[in-house]
Short mmCIF file of C-alpha atoms (C1' of nucleotides) in Angstrom, two decimals:
data_model
loop_
_atom_site.label_atom_id
_atom_site.label_comp_id
_atom_site.label_asym_id
_atom_site.label_seq_id
_atom_site.Cartn_x
_atom_site.Cartn_y
_atom_site.Cartn_z
CA MET A 225 276.08 131.08 200.15
CA GLN A 226 275.17 132.23 196.68
CA PRO A 227 278.18 133.09 194.58
CA LYS A 228 278.09 136.81 194.11
CA SER A 229 279.10 138.52 190.94
CA SER A 230 282.51 137.15 190.27
CA SER A 231 284.09 140.47 189.61
CA ALA A 232 286.94 141.33 191.92
CA ARG A 233 287.37 137.80 193.19
CA SER A 234 290.29 135.57 192.69
CA PRO A 235 289.82 132.31 190.82
CA GLN A 236 290.70 130.70 194.12
CA ALA A 237 287.81 132.36 195.84
CA GLU A 238 285.49 131.49 193.00
CA LEU A 239 286.47 127.89 193.15
CA LEU A 240 285.86 127.82 196.85
CA ALA A 241 282.49 129.46 196.46
CA ASP A 242 281.45 126.98 193.81
CA ALA A 243 282.69 124.08 195.86
CA THR A 244 280.85 125.32 198.90
CA ALA A 245 277.59 125.68 197.04
CA LEU A 246 277.97 122.30 195.47
CA HIS A 247 278.82 120.67 198.74
CA ALA A 248 275.81 122.16 200.46
CA ALA A 249 273.53 120.99 197.69
CA VAL A 250 274.94 117.50 197.57
CA SER A 251 274.94 117.13 201.29
CA ASP A 252 271.30 118.06 201.42
CA LEU A 253 270.43 115.76 198.59
CA VAL A 254 272.09 112.80 200.18
CA ARG A 255 270.43 113.37 203.50
CA ILE A 256 266.98 113.66 202.00
CA TYR A 257 267.41 110.74 199.67
CA GLN A 258 268.17 108.50 202.55
CA PHE A 259 264.63 109.05 203.68
CA ARG A 260 263.12 108.97 200.28
CA ASP A 261 264.85 105.70 199.61
CA ARG A 262 263.71 104.24 202.85
CA ASP A 263 260.21 104.78 201.67
CA LYS A 264 260.94 102.76 198.64
CA ILE A 265 261.60 99.94 201.04
CA CYS A 266 258.29 99.54 202.59
CA CYS A 267 256.24 100.00 199.49
CA TYR A 268 257.78 97.12 197.75
CA ASP A 269 259.16 94.60 200.03
CA ILE A 270 262.86 95.21 199.99
CA SER A 271 265.35 97.44 201.72
CA VAL A 272 267.45 100.10 200.09
CA THR A 273 270.54 97.95 200.13
CA GLN A 274 268.61 95.04 198.78
CA CYS A 275 267.47 97.26 195.98
CA TYR A 276 271.03 98.25 195.16
CA ALA A 277 271.98 94.60 195.07
CA LEU A 278 269.11 93.88 192.75
CA GLU A 279 270.20 96.71 190.55
CA ALA A 280 273.73 95.43 190.38
CA LEU A 281 272.58 91.96 189.45
CA ALA A 282 270.08 93.27 186.97
CA GLY A 283 272.62 95.50 185.30
CA ARG A 284 275.73 93.39 185.36
CA GLY A 285 274.47 89.88 185.27
CA PRO A 286 275.41 87.02 187.59
CA MET A 287 278.31 87.55 189.88
CA ARG A 288 279.88 86.16 192.99
CA SER A 289 279.05 87.30 196.43
CA GLN A 290 282.44 88.85 196.79
CA ALA A 291 282.11 90.87 193.62
CA LEU A 292 278.77 92.15 194.80
CA ALA A 293 280.24 93.11 198.12
CA GLU A 294 282.97 95.10 196.46
CA LEU A 295 280.58 96.80 194.14
CA LEU A 296 278.29 97.87 196.94
CA LEU A 297 281.11 98.63 199.35
CA LEU A 298 279.69 96.18 201.83
CA ASP A 299 281.25 93.67 204.12
CA LYS A 300 280.94 90.12 202.85
CA SER A 301 278.87 89.13 205.85
CA THR A 302 276.44 91.92 205.18
CA THR A 303 276.30 90.82 201.60
CA THR A 304 275.47 87.30 202.65
CA ARG A 305 272.53 88.57 204.62
CA VAL A 306 271.35 90.87 201.89
CA VAL A 307 271.37 87.93 199.52
CA ASP A 308 269.68 85.77 202.14
CA ALA A 309 266.79 88.18 202.26
CA LEU A 310 266.53 88.49 198.51
CA GLU A 311 266.68 84.77 198.04
CA ARG A 312 264.04 84.13 200.67
CA LYS A 313 261.74 86.45 198.80
CA GLY A 314 262.55 84.84 195.50
CA TYR A 315 264.32 87.76 193.87
CA VAL A 316 267.70 86.16 193.46
CA GLU A 317 269.12 82.65 193.28
CA ARG A 318 272.35 81.24 194.53
CA ARG A 319 273.80 78.81 192.07
CA ALA A 320 276.89 76.72 192.45
CA ASP A 321 279.81 78.12 190.56
CA ALA A 322 280.97 75.53 188.09
CA ALA A 323 284.60 76.49 188.38
CA ASP A 324 284.90 76.79 192.14
CA ALA A 325 282.95 74.74 194.61
CA ARG A 326 283.38 77.38 197.30
CA ALA A 327 281.94 80.12 195.24
CA LEU A 328 278.42 81.07 194.26
CA SER A 329 276.90 82.60 191.25
CA LEU A 330 274.26 85.07 192.24
CA GLN A 331 271.54 85.55 189.72
CA ILE A 332 268.51 87.72 189.64
CA THR A 333 265.28 85.87 188.99
CA ARG A 334 262.60 86.93 186.62
CA LYS A 335 260.56 88.01 189.60
CA GLY A 336 263.48 90.04 190.86
CA ARG A 337 263.98 91.74 187.57
CA THR A 338 260.35 92.62 187.36
CA LEU A 339 260.41 94.14 190.81
CA TYR A 340 263.53 96.09 190.07
CA GLU A 341 262.12 97.43 186.87
CA THR A 342 258.94 98.49 188.55
CA ILE A 343 260.75 100.39 191.24
CA ASN A 344 263.17 101.89 188.79
CA ARG A 345 260.44 103.03 186.49
CA GLU A 346 258.80 104.92 189.28
CA LEU A 347 261.97 106.55 190.42
CA ILE A 348 262.86 107.56 186.92
CA ALA A 349 259.42 109.03 186.43
CA GLN A 350 260.07 111.19 189.46
CA GLN A 351 263.33 112.40 188.00
CA ALA A 352 261.61 113.08 184.74
CA GLU A 353 259.43 115.68 186.40
CA ILE A 354 262.47 117.60 187.41
CA VAL A 355 264.40 117.05 184.25
CA ALA A 356 261.49 118.45 182.31
CA GLY A 357 262.26 121.85 183.77
CA PHE A 358 265.75 121.99 182.32
CA ASP A 359 267.12 121.96 178.84
CA ARG A 360 268.97 118.86 177.81
CA GLU A 361 272.31 120.54 177.93
CA ALA A 362 271.96 121.52 181.55
CA CYS A 363 270.71 118.12 182.47
CA ALA A 364 273.57 116.36 180.77
CA MET A 365 276.01 118.63 182.50
CA ALA A 366 274.54 118.01 185.89
CA THR A 367 274.50 114.30 185.29
CA GLU A 368 278.13 114.37 184.37
CA VAL A 369 279.09 116.37 187.43
CA ILE A 370 277.17 114.02 189.65
CA ARG A 371 278.88 111.03 188.08
CA ARG A 372 282.25 112.51 188.73
CA LEU A 373 281.39 113.29 192.28
CA ALA A 374 280.37 109.73 192.82
CA ARG A 375 283.51 108.36 191.21
CA ALA A 376 285.71 110.70 193.16
CA ALA A 377 284.05 109.81 196.43
CA GLU A 378 284.32 106.14 195.67
CA ALA A 379 287.97 106.43 194.82
CA ARG A 380 288.66 108.33 197.98
CA PHE A 381 286.71 105.86 200.02
CA VAL A 382 288.22 102.74 198.57
CA SER A 383 291.75 103.94 198.41
CA GLY A 384 292.08 105.30 201.85
CA ILE A 385 291.76 108.48 203.78
CA SER A 386 288.47 110.21 203.51
CA VAL A 387 288.04 113.01 205.98
CA GLY A 388 290.28 113.32 208.92
CA ASP A 389 292.61 110.41 208.89
CA CYS A 390 291.04 107.24 210.00
CA ALA A 391 291.36 104.05 208.09
CA PRO A 392 289.19 103.65 205.03
CA GLY A 393 286.73 101.04 203.93
CA THR A 394 288.23 98.91 206.58
CA GLY A 395 285.25 100.31 208.35
CA CYS A 396 286.55 102.44 211.08
CA SER A 397 283.10 103.77 211.61
CA PRO A 398 281.70 101.44 214.22
CA ARG A 399 284.66 101.90 216.47
CA ARG A 400 283.16 105.05 217.74
CA ARG A 401 281.71 105.02 221.21
CA ASP A 402 279.28 107.84 220.98
CA MET B 280 272.22 104.11 179.17
CA GLN B 281 274.01 106.85 177.30
CA PRO B 282 271.68 109.06 175.37
CA LYS B 283 272.34 108.41 171.73
CA SER B 284 272.20 111.06 169.13
CA SER B 285 268.86 112.61 169.67
CA SER B 286 267.89 112.56 166.03
CA ALA B 287 264.83 110.53 165.30
CA ARG B 288 263.70 110.39 168.89
CA SER B 289 260.64 111.90 170.35
CA PRO B 290 260.99 114.53 173.03
CA GLN B 291 259.32 112.00 175.27
CA ALA B 292 262.04 109.50 174.67
CA GLU B 293 264.70 112.11 175.18
CA LEU B 294 263.22 113.13 178.45
CA LEU B 295 263.10 109.56 179.58
CA ALA B 296 266.68 108.98 178.56
CA ASP B 297 267.85 112.05 180.41
CA ALA B 298 265.87 111.13 183.47
CA THR B 299 267.25 107.63 183.41
CA ALA B 300 270.81 108.84 183.21
CA LEU B 301 270.26 111.35 185.94
CA HIS B 302 268.60 108.82 188.15
CA ALA B 303 271.41 106.35 187.76
CA ALA B 304 273.98 108.98 188.59
CA VAL B 305 272.12 110.29 191.61
CA SER B 306 271.37 106.87 192.90
CA ASP B 307 275.02 105.97 192.72
CA LEU B 308 276.06 109.18 194.35
CA VAL B 309 273.72 108.74 197.26
CA ARG B 310 274.80 105.20 197.88
CA ILE B 311 278.46 106.06 197.87
CA TYR B 312 278.08 109.16 199.95
CA GLN B 313 276.44 107.18 202.67
CA PHE B 314 279.71 105.38 203.10
CA ARG B 315 281.85 108.38 202.62
CA ASP B 316 279.84 110.20 205.21
CA ARG B 317 280.08 107.37 207.64
CA ASP B 318 283.80 107.77 207.49
CA LYS B 319 283.43 111.31 208.50
CA ILE B 320 281.88 109.93 211.64
CA CYS B 321 284.73 108.11 213.05
CA CYS B 322 287.40 110.56 212.23
CA TYR B 323 285.85 113.27 214.23
CA ASP B 324 283.75 111.98 216.91
CA ILE B 325 280.24 112.40 215.64
CA SER B 326 277.79 110.53 213.49
CA VAL B 327 276.43 111.68 210.18
CA THR B 328 273.13 112.70 211.64
CA GLN B 329 274.87 114.48 214.46
CA CYS B 330 276.82 116.36 211.85
CA TYR B 331 273.67 117.40 210.05
CA ALA B 332 272.27 118.64 213.33
CA LEU B 333 275.41 120.61 213.98
CA GLU B 334 275.16 122.07 210.53
CA ALA B 335 271.59 123.13 211.08
CA LEU B 336 272.42 124.78 214.37
CA ALA B 337 275.51 126.41 212.96
CA GLY B 338 273.70 127.76 209.96
CA ARG B 339 270.38 128.76 211.41
CA GLY B 340 271.15 129.61 214.97
CA PRO B 341 269.43 128.33 218.08
CA MET B 342 266.22 126.46 217.64
CA ARG B 343 263.88 124.12 219.44
CA SER B 344 264.15 120.42 219.33
CA GLN B 345 261.00 120.19 217.35
CA ALA B 346 262.22 122.58 214.70
CA LEU B 347 265.40 120.61 214.37
CA ALA B 348 263.44 117.41 214.01
CA GLU B 349 261.37 118.87 211.21
CA LEU B 350 264.40 120.21 209.45
CA LEU B 351 266.20 116.91 209.52
CA LEU B 352 263.09 114.85 208.88
CA LEU B 353 263.65 112.95 212.08
CA ASP B 354 261.33 111.74 214.78
CA LYS B 355 261.42 113.86 217.88
CA SER B 356 262.72 110.99 219.95
CA THR B 357 265.58 110.47 217.56
CA THR B 358 266.28 114.15 217.74
CA THR B 359 266.39 113.98 221.50
CA ARG B 360 269.04 111.33 221.31
CA VAL B 361 271.04 113.08 218.66
CA VAL B 362 271.10 116.13 220.86
CA ASP B 363 271.95 113.98 223.89
CA ALA B 364 275.04 112.78 222.16
CA LEU B 365 276.08 116.21 220.98
CA GLU B 366 275.52 117.69 224.38
CA ARG B 367 277.47 114.96 226.11
CA LYS B 368 280.39 115.75 223.87
CA GLY B 369 280.05 119.44 224.45
CA TYR B 370 279.05 120.46 220.94
CA VAL B 371 275.63 121.82 221.75
CA GLU B 372 273.82 123.15 224.80
CA ARG B 373 270.23 122.85 225.86
CA ARG B 374 269.02 126.08 227.32
CA ALA B 375 265.67 126.79 228.83
CA ASP B 376 263.42 128.67 226.50
CA ALA B 377 262.49 131.93 228.13
CA ALA B 378 259.04 131.99 226.65
CA ASP B 379 257.99 128.40 227.22
CA ALA B 380 259.11 126.31 230.14
CA ARG B 381 258.48 123.09 228.25
CA ALA B 382 260.66 124.04 225.37
CA LEU B 383 264.40 124.13 224.88
CA SER B 384 266.68 126.33 222.95
CA LEU B 385 269.35 124.26 221.30
CA GLN B 386 272.56 126.11 220.73
CA ILE B 387 275.79 125.12 219.18
CA THR B 388 278.80 125.75 221.38
CA ARG B 389 282.04 127.30 220.30
CA LYS B 390 283.57 123.86 220.34
CA GLY B 391 280.74 122.56 218.21
CA ARG B 392 281.13 125.31 215.71
CA THR B 393 284.83 124.71 215.47
CA LEU B 394 284.27 121.03 214.84
CA TYR B 395 281.65 121.67 212.23
CA GLU B 396 283.82 124.13 210.45
CA THR B 397 286.75 121.77 210.42
CA ILE B 398 284.70 118.97 208.94
CA ASN B 399 283.03 121.25 206.49
CA ARG B 400 286.27 122.72 205.33
CA GLU B 401 287.61 119.29 204.52
CA LEU B 402 284.52 118.22 202.70
CA ILE B 403 284.47 121.40 200.69
CA ALA B 404 288.10 120.95 199.81
CA GLN B 405 287.22 117.56 198.40
CA GLN B 406 284.49 119.07 196.29
CA ALA B 407 286.90 121.74 195.15
CA GLU B 408 289.11 119.13 193.57
CA ILE B 409 286.26 117.99 191.42
CA VAL B 410 284.88 121.40 190.74
CA ALA B 411 288.27 122.47 189.49
CA GLY B 412 287.76 120.23 186.49
CA PHE B 413 284.62 122.00 185.34
CA ASP B 414 283.87 125.45 184.14
CA ARG B 415 281.82 127.58 186.46
CA GLU B 416 278.80 127.40 184.26
CA ALA B 417 278.60 123.64 184.41
CA CYS B 418 279.18 123.64 188.10
CA ALA B 419 276.47 126.17 188.77
CA MET B 420 274.08 124.23 186.64
CA ALA B 421 274.79 120.99 188.39
CA THR B 422 274.40 122.65 191.73
CA GLU B 423 271.05 124.00 190.70
CA VAL B 424 269.84 120.67 189.43
CA ILE B 425 270.93 118.99 192.59
CA ARG B 426 269.14 121.57 194.70
CA ARG B 427 265.96 121.03 192.81
CA LEU B 428 266.25 117.31 193.13
CA ALA B 429 266.61 117.67 196.85
CA ARG B 430 263.68 120.04 197.14
CA ALA B 431 261.51 117.83 195.01
CA ALA B 432 262.39 114.76 197.00
CA GLU B 433 261.74 116.55 200.24
CA ALA B 434 258.40 117.80 199.08
CA ARG B 435 257.42 114.36 197.94
CA PHE B 436 258.56 112.85 201.17
CA VAL B 437 256.94 115.33 203.46
CA SER B 438 253.69 115.63 201.63
CA GLY B 439 252.92 112.05 201.06
CA ILE B 440 253.31 109.28 198.62
CA SER B 441 256.82 108.58 197.53
CA VAL B 442 257.19 105.40 195.58
CA GLY B 443 254.49 102.83 195.57
CA ASP B 444 251.78 103.98 197.86
CA CYS B 445 252.65 103.57 201.46
CA ALA B 446 252.24 106.34 203.94
CA PRO B 447 254.88 109.04 204.02
CA GLY B 448 257.07 110.44 206.77
CA THR B 449 254.78 108.64 209.13
CA GLY B 450 257.57 106.18 208.82
CA CYS B 451 256.13 103.18 207.16
CA SER B 452 259.60 101.87 206.70
CA PRO B 453 260.16 99.84 209.83
CA ARG B 454 256.93 97.98 209.45
CA ARG B 455 258.49 95.67 207.00
CA ARG B 456 259.32 92.18 208.15
CA ASP B 457 262.21 91.37 205.94
"C1'" DG C 118 300.20 62.65 197.78
"C1'" DG C 119 299.98 65.48 201.88
"C1'" DC C 120 300.30 69.31 204.74
"C1'" DA C 121 300.26 74.56 205.02
"C1'" DT C 122 298.13 78.46 203.54
"C1'" DA C 123 294.74 81.25 201.22
"C1'" DT C 124 290.03 82.09 199.68
"C1'" DA C 125 284.59 82.08 199.35
"C1'" DG C 126 280.85 82.27 202.22
"C1'" DT C 127 278.35 81.79 206.66
"C1'" DT C 128 277.28 82.55 211.39
"C1'" DG C 129 277.77 84.67 216.09
"C1'" DT C 130 277.94 88.87 218.29
"C1'" DC C 131 277.80 93.57 219.02
"C1'" DA C 132 276.89 98.53 218.42
"C1'" DC C 133 274.30 102.01 216.46
"C1'" DA C 134 270.27 104.41 214.31
"C1'" DT C 135 265.73 105.26 214.41
"C1'" DG C 136 260.61 104.95 214.72
"C1'" DC C 137 256.51 104.36 217.67
"C1'" DA C 138 254.07 104.40 221.90
"C1'" DA C 139 253.71 105.67 226.52
"C1'" DC C 140 254.83 109.03 229.63
"C1'" DC C 141 255.82 113.60 232.11
"C1'" DT C 142 255.48 118.36 232.64
"C1'" DA C 143 253.92 122.85 231.29
"C1'" DA C 144 250.87 125.62 228.60
"C1'" DA C 145 246.31 126.73 226.73
"C1'" DT C 146 241.47 126.46 226.64
"C1'" DC C 147 237.11 126.43 228.56
"C1'" DG D 158 240.36 124.63 238.28
"C1'" DA D 159 239.77 120.63 235.05
"C1'" DT D 160 240.60 119.03 230.46
"C1'" DT D 161 243.13 119.16 226.44
"C1'" DT D 162 247.24 120.17 223.80
"C1'" DA D 163 252.16 120.60 223.06
"C1'" DG D 164 257.41 119.99 223.88
"C1'" DG D 165 260.52 116.53 225.24
"C1'" DT D 166 262.14 112.07 227.18
"C1'" DT D 167 262.23 107.17 227.96
"C1'" DG D 168 261.12 102.17 226.95
"C1'" DC D 169 261.11 99.04 223.47
"C1'" DA D 170 261.67 96.77 219.12
"C1'" DT D 171 263.69 96.45 214.58
"C1'" DG D 172 266.94 97.12 210.89
"C1'" DT D 173 271.69 97.63 209.38
"C1'" DG D 174 276.17 96.68 209.19
"C1'" DA D 175 280.99 95.69 210.80
"C1'" DC D 176 284.29 92.37 212.74
"C1'" DA D 177 285.81 87.92 214.08
"C1'" DA D 178 285.61 83.08 214.24
"C1'" DC D 179 284.39 79.20 211.61
"C1'" DT D 180 283.65 75.72 207.54
"C1'" DA D 181 284.74 74.01 203.29
"C1'" DT D 182 287.31 74.19 199.22
"C1'" DA D 183 291.38 75.38 196.45
"C1'" DT D 184 296.30 76.17 195.77
"C1'" DG D 185 301.23 75.83 196.67
"C1'" DC D 186 305.14 73.68 198.21
"C1'" DC D 187 307.67 69.70 199.57
#
DNA sequence: GGCATATAGTTGTCACATGCAACCTAAATC
DNA sequence: GATTTAGGTTGCATGTGACAACTATATGCC
C-alpha cells in the first residue's frame, strides 16, 4: 500500500501507487464521515441532507427548489421533503417568487442560520485539531486536492458514466434488486 | 472563505481559516462521493456497504461477522444482512469456525475478489486522472491529511461524543422524529 | 384569445439501509 | 448441570431517496 522508494519505478507505476493510496484514504474517509455526520443529525435536530440544504441556503442566499436540488444532486421530490422538514422546524421559509407564480424562493431563517453556524463551528473546531498538526502549506495542498477530487467526482456524476456504465444522475441506483 | 494573505493575522485566525477551508472541502467531497458511490452500486450488482465489506474481506482475509461489523462501524444485524446479500450473489461464503461453533468465518470467494478488483481498478483509475495533475509531494501530503481526518473521525465516533452531545455509536441517530 | 406544450413543485408509492430488541444456539463459568 | 455470556439471526420500525403521476402556472404557436 505504501509507495516504496520511487527508484526503479516507472512514472506510470508511481502514478498508480499514488492513486491507489489516495483512493484508499478517500474511500475510508467517506465511509467514516457518513457515520460521523449521522451523529450530527441527532444532536441538533436535522438530518445530514437537511444540513447540506441549510448550508447551501446560508452560503448562497435564497434560491428555488430546483436550484437547490441541482446543487445537492437530489431529486426534486426529495428536495421538497427536505424543505418540508426544515420549514416545519422553522429553519427555512418558502416564499412566493415574484416573477413566477409556480416557483418558490427558499430562504433560510434567522433560526436556521443560527443552527447552521452552531453546527459548523463545532465541525470546524474538530478539523482545527487535525489541521494544527500540519504546517499551513501541507494543509492548503490537501485542501486543494480534496476540492479537485470533489469537482472531478461531481463532473463525472453529473455528466454521465461513473463506474461501469450505467446511466448517471438519472439515478440508476435503485433499480438494483439486491 | 479563501485564506487571505496571512500578514497581520494571529496564528489562531490562520488555523481557523485553514480549518474552515478544509472542512468545506471535505464536507463537499463526502456529500458528492455518497452519490458517486451509489452509482457504483448499480453498475456492478452490489451496494456501497457491500462493497466496503468486500474490500475488508479482500484486504484482511477471513474474519468473523463481529469483526466485520466493528471494522465497518455497523450493527451486527446490519452486517448479517450485508453478508446475506453478498453470499446470495456468490461473493462471500460463510464457513463454520473450527474453534467456535457459534461463530462464522466469512471469506471472500474468487468471484467476489474479481468483482472487487474490477471495481477498485476503475475507481483508482479515476483518482489517477486527478492525481496526474499534482506533483507527488502534494498528493502524498493530501493522502496523509485525509488519512488523519479519517482516523480522527473514527476515534471520535467510536469513543463517544461527536458533535453536540448525544451518545455515540450507540446509534442515537434514528431516535430523531423529523 | 385559445389550445398545446413545457416547467415548478407536490404527492403517492416503493425499495433499500440500518438500528434496536428479542431470540436462538453454543460456549464459559461456577 | 444450571446460569450467564457471546456470536448471529430475525422481527420491526424508521429514515432516505428515486420515479411517476398529478396540479398549477407559464410560454409558444396559431
